[in-house]
Coordinates of C-alpha atoms in Angstrom, one line a residue:
X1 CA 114.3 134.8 118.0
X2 CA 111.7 137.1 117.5
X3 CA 111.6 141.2 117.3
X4 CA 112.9 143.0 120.4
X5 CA 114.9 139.5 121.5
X6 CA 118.4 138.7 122.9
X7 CA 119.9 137.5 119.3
X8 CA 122.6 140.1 119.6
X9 CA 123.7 139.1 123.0
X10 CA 122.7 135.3 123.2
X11 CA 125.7 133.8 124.3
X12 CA 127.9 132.1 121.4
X13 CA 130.4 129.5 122.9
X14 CA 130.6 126.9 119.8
X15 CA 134.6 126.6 120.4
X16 CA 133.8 125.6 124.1
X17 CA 131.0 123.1 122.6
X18 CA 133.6 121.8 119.8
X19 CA 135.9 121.0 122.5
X20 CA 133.5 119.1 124.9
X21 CA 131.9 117.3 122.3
X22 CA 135.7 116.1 120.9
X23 CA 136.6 115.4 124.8
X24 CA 133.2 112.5 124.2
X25 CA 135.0 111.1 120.7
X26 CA 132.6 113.2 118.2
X27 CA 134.0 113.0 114.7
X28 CA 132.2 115.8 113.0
X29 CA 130.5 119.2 113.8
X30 CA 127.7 120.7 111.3
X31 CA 127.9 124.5 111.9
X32 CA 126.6 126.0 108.7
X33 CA 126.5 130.0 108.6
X34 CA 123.2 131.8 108.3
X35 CA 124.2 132.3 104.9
X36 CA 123.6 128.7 104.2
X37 CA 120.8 128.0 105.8
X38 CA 119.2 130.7 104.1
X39 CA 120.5 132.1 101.0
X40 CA 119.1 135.2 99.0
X41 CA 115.8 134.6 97.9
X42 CA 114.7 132.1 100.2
X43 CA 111.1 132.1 101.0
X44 CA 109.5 128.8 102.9
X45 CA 108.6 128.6 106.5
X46 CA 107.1 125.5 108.2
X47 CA 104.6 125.9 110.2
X48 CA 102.9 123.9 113.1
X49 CA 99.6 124.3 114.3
X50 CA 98.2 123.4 117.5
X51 CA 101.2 122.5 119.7
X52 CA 102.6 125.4 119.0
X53 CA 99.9 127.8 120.1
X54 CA 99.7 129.0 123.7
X55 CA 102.7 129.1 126.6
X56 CA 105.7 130.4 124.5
X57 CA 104.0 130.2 121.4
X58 CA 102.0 133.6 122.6
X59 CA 104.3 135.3 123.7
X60 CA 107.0 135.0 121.0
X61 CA 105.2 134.7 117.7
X62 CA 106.2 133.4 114.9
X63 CA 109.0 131.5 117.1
X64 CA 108.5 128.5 116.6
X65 CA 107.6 128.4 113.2
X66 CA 111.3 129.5 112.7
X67 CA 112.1 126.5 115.1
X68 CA 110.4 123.8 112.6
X69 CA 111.6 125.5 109.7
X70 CA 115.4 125.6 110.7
X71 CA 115.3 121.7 112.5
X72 CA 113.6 120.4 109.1
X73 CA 116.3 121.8 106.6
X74 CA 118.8 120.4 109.5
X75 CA 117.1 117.1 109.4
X76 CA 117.6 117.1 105.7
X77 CA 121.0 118.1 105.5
X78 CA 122.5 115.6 108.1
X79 CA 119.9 113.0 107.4
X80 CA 120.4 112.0 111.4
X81 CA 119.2 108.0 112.9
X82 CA 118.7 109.9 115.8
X83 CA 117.9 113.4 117.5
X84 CA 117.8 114.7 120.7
X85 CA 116.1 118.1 122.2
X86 CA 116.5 119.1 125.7
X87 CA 113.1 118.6 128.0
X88 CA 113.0 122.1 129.5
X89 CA 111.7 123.8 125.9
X90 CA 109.4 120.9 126.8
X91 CA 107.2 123.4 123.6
X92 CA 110.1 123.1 121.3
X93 CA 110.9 119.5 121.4
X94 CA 106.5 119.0 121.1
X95 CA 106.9 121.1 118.1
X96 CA 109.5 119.4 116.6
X97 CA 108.0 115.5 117.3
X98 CA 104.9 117.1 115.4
X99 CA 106.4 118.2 112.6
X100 CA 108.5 115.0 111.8
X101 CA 105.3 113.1 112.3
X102 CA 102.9 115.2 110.1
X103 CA 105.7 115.3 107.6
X104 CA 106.2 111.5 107.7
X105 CA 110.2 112.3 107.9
X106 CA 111.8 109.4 108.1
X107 CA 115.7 110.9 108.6
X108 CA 114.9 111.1 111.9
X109 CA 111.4 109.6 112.5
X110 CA 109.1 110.9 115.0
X111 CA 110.0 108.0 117.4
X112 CA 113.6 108.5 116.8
X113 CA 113.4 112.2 118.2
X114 CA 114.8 111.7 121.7
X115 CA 114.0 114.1 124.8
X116 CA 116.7 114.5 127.3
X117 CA 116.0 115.4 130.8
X118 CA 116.2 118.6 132.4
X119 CA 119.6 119.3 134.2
X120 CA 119.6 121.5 137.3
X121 CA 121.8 123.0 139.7
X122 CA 121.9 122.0 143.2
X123 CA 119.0 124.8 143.8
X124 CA 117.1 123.2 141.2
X125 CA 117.5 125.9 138.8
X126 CA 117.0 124.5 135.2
X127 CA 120.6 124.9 133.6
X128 CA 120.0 127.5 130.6
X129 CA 122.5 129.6 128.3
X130 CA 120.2 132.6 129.8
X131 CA 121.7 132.0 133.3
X132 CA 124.6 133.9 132.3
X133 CA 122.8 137.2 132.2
X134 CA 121.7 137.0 135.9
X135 CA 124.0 139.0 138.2
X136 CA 125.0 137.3 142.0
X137 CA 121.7 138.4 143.7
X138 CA 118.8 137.4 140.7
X139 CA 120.5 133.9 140.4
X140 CA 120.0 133.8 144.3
X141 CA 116.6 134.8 143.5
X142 CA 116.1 132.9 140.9
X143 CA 115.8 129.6 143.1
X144 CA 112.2 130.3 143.6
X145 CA 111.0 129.9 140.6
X146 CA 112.1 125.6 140.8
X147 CA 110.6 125.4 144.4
X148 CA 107.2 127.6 143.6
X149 CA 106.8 125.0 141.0
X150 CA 107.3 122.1 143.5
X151 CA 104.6 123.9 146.3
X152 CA 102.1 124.3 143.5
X153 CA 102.7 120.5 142.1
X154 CA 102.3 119.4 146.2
X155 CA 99.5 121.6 146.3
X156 CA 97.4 120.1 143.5
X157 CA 98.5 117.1 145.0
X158 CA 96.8 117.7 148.1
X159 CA 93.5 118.3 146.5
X160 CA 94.2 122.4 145.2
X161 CA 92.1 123.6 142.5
X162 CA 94.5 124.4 138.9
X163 CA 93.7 128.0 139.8
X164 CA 93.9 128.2 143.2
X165 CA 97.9 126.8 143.0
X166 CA 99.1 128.7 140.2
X167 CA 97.6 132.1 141.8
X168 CA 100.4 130.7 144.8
X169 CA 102.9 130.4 142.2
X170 CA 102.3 133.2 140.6
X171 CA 102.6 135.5 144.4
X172 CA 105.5 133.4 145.3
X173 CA 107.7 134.4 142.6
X174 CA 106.4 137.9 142.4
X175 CA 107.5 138.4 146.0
X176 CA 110.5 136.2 145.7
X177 CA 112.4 138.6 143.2
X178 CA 110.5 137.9 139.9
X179 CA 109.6 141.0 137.7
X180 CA 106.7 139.3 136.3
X181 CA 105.5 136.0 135.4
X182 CA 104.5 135.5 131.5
X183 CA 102.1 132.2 132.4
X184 CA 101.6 129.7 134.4
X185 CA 99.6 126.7 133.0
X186 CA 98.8 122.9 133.3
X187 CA 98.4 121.2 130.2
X188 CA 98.4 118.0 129.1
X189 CA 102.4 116.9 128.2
X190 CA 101.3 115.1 124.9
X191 CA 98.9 117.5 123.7
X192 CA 100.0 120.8 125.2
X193 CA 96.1 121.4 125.7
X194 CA 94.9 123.0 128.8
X195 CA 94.0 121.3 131.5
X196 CA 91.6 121.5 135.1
X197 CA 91.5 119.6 137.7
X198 CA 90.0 115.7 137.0
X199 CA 90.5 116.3 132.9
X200 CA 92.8 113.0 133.2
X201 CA 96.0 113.5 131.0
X202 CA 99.1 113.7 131.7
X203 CA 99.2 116.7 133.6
X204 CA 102.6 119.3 133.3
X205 CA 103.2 122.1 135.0
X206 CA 104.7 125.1 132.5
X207 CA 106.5 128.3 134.2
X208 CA 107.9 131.2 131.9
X209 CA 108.9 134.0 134.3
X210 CA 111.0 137.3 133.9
X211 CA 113.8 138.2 137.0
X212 CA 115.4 141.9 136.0
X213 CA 115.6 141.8 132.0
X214 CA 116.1 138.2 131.8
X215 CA 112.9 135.3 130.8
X216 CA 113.3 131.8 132.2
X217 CA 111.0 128.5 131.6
X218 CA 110.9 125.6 133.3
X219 CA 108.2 122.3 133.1
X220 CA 107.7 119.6 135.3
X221 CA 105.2 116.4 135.8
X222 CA 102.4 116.7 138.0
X223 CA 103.3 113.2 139.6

């Protein structure tokens, strides 16, 4: 969380979690306090270039250098075989694959760090912890934003310039309820680099809109 963020309000359920992940057989829960994870005097940050830069990375600075510092001491404490980091921060879980790899962590490798697929609800709105701040009529709204991502994909598909779909993106959730749209981009999954029409790649489409004072992502392929 960065200055002027939702950290006050973000919503806190860790009893609910606790509860589903003993319902699945987990044995053990680390939940350190803030005063652990960063004790008086502390002073390093890690921080990752080049995936981290654009989409997100502009508009919350600093973000996710925080992220990379906070996963890495986590790594390092728990020592996991395994991770796993949800697809929609499609950024974050870049970021994070990066920083094990440049690092040469081995407690979870690189290769070991596990993306999960996005879950939706039956409007295709990404699940998110954000969704609880939408009132009745801006989570009706907020169905656009999934389905102006599928007529932009179908447009490039059909031979639409980069620009020329994301401008229709951009007016369809403008007019659909959206207060604004932070960006709208196709870069390449892998390398988070920009891309146009023909670059090759592997071609994502990345959404970070605003509907009343609430921001949502999303990501999908280009397929």
């Amino acid at each position: 969380f960065g200055p002027r963020e939702d950290l006050a309000k973000y919503p806190r359920q860790l009893a609910a979690d606790q509860a589903l992940l003993k319902a699945e057989g987990v044995s053990l829960v680390w939940a350190p306090e803030v005063e652990e994870m960063y004790p008086a005097g502390y002073g390093t940050t890690v921080s990752v270039a080049g995936v981290s830069e654009g989409l997100c990375g502009a508009s919350r600075p600093g973000h996710f250098d925080e992220v990379a510092t906070v996963v890495c001491k986590l790594f390092n404490q728990v020592a996991p075989d395994i991770a796993f980091f949800g697809e929609k921060d499609w950024q974050q879980l870049a970021v994070i694959r990066r920083m094990a790899r440049d690092l040469d962590l081995q407690a979870p490798s690189a290769s070991a760090i596990h993306g999960v697929a996005t879950v939706r609800e039956a409007d295709g709105l990404a699940l998110s912890s954000r969704n609880a701040f939408l009132d009745p009529q801006q989570r009706a709204q907020a169905g656009c934003l999934p389905r102006a991502m599928q007529e932009a994909i179908a447009a490039v598909g059909a031979g639409a310039s980069h620009g020329a779909a994301l401008a229709a993106l951009r007016e369809r959730l403008l007019s659909g309820g959206f207060a604004s749209v932070d960006y709208a981009e196709i870069r390449d999954a892998d390398s988070l680099v920009p891309l146009e029409a023909g670059d090759g790649g592997t071609p994502r489409l990345f959404v970070a809109a605003r509907i009343g004072s609430t921001r949502l992502i999303d990501n999908m392929p280009l397929t």
